[in-house]
């Protein structure tokens, strides 16, 4: 018997200050790493060194994340500006959609 799962349309992705969020998280990971350095021996004695290295790994991955989201945001802006330029060019090429009343009167009817 097949398991029943409801089919729903996927929601739109949330957009917000992505670069600022990733940068803040990266700074937080590095600050947590630096705060733990003075207690290095305490962590080593209790076999909890993974806490220190997890914070360093989080900061390093955050740097990759910053690079990624900055590139993503730049690509989105380029796509929007290209889309706007294409729309403006097509509206200029199409010309006026309907003749005005003054143009019809000037033809001598």
Coordinates of C-alpha atoms in Angstrom, one line a residue:
X1 CA 0.0 0.0 0.0
X2 CA 1.4 3.4 -1.0
X3 CA 1.9 6.1 1.5
X4 CA -0.4 9.0 0.9
X5 CA 1.3 12.4 0.9
X6 CA -0.6 15.6 0.1
X7 CA 0.6 17.6 -3.0
X8 CA 1.0 21.3 -2.4
X9 CA 2.5 24.0 -4.5
X10 CA 5.9 25.1 -3.2
X11 CA 5.8 28.5 -1.5
X12 CA 7.7 31.4 -3.0
X13 CA 11.2 31.8 -1.4
X14 CA 11.6 34.4 1.3
X15 CA 13.8 37.3 0.3
X16 CA 15.4 39.6 2.7
X17 CA 18.8 41.0 3.7
X18 CA 20.6 37.7 2.9
X19 CA 24.1 39.1 2.8
X20 CA 23.7 40.9 6.1
X21 CA 22.3 37.8 7.7
X22 CA 25.1 35.5 6.5
X23 CA 27.8 38.1 7.4
X24 CA 26.3 38.5 10.9
X25 CA 26.3 34.7 11.4
X26 CA 29.9 34.4 10.2
X27 CA 31.0 37.1 12.6
X28 CA 29.2 35.3 15.4
X29 CA 31.0 32.0 14.7
X30 CA 34.4 33.8 14.7
X31 CA 33.6 35.6 17.9
X32 CA 32.6 32.3 19.6
X33 CA 35.8 30.8 18.4
X34 CA 37.9 33.7 19.8
X35 CA 36.0 33.5 23.1
X36 CA 36.8 29.8 23.5
X37 CA 40.6 30.2 22.8
X38 CA 41.5 31.2 26.4
X39 CA 39.7 28.1 27.6
X40 CA 41.5 25.8 25.2
X41 CA 43.0 23.6 28.0
X42 CA 39.7 23.3 29.7
X43 CA 38.1 22.0 26.6
X44 CA 41.0 19.6 25.9
X45 CA 40.9 18.2 29.5
X46 CA 37.2 17.3 29.0
X47 CA 37.5 16.0 25.5
X48 CA 35.3 18.9 24.2
X49 CA 37.7 20.2 21.5
X50 CA 35.0 19.8 18.9
X51 CA 33.3 22.8 20.3
X52 CA 36.3 25.0 19.4
X53 CA 36.7 23.5 16.0
X54 CA 33.0 23.7 15.2
X55 CA 33.1 27.4 15.7
X56 CA 36.1 27.8 13.5
X57 CA 34.5 25.6 10.8
X58 CA 31.3 27.7 11.1
X59 CA 33.3 30.9 10.5
X60 CA 35.1 29.4 7.5
X61 CA 31.9 28.1 5.9
X62 CA 30.4 31.5 6.6
X63 CA 33.1 33.1 4.5
X64 CA 32.2 30.8 1.6
X65 CA 28.5 31.7 2.2
X66 CA 29.2 35.4 2.1
X67 CA 31.0 34.9 -1.3
X68 CA 28.1 32.8 -2.6
X69 CA 25.3 35.2 -1.6
X70 CA 27.1 38.3 -2.8
X71 CA 27.5 36.6 -6.2
X72 CA 23.8 35.5 -6.2
X73 CA 22.6 39.0 -5.3
X74 CA 24.7 40.5 -8.1
X75 CA 23.4 38.0 -10.6
X76 CA 19.8 38.7 -9.6
X77 CA 20.4 42.5 -10.0
X78 CA 22.0 41.9 -13.4
X79 CA 19.1 39.8 -14.5
X80 CA 16.6 42.4 -13.4
X81 CA 18.4 45.2 -15.1
X82 CA 18.7 43.2 -18.3
X83 CA 15.0 42.4 -18.2
X84 CA 14.1 46.0 -17.7
X85 CA 16.4 47.0 -20.6
X86 CA 14.7 44.4 -22.9
X87 CA 11.3 45.6 -21.9
X88 CA 12.2 49.3 -22.5
X89 CA 13.7 48.4 -25.9
X90 CA 10.7 46.4 -27.0
X91 CA 8.3 49.2 -26.0
X92 CA 10.4 51.8 -27.9
X93 CA 10.5 49.5 -31.0
X94 CA 6.7 49.0 -30.9
X95 CA 6.0 52.7 -31.1
X96 CA 2.7 54.3 -30.0
X97 CA 0.0 51.7 -29.6
X98 CA -2.9 53.9 -30.9
X99 CA -2.9 57.1 -33.0
X100 CA -3.9 60.2 -31.1
X101 CA -6.9 62.4 -32.0
X102 CA -4.7 65.2 -33.2
X103 CA -3.0 62.9 -35.7
X104 CA -6.3 61.8 -37.2
X105 CA -7.6 65.4 -37.5
X106 CA -4.4 66.6 -39.3
X107 CA -5.0 64.2 -42.2
X108 CA -7.7 66.4 -43.7
X109 CA -10.9 64.4 -43.0

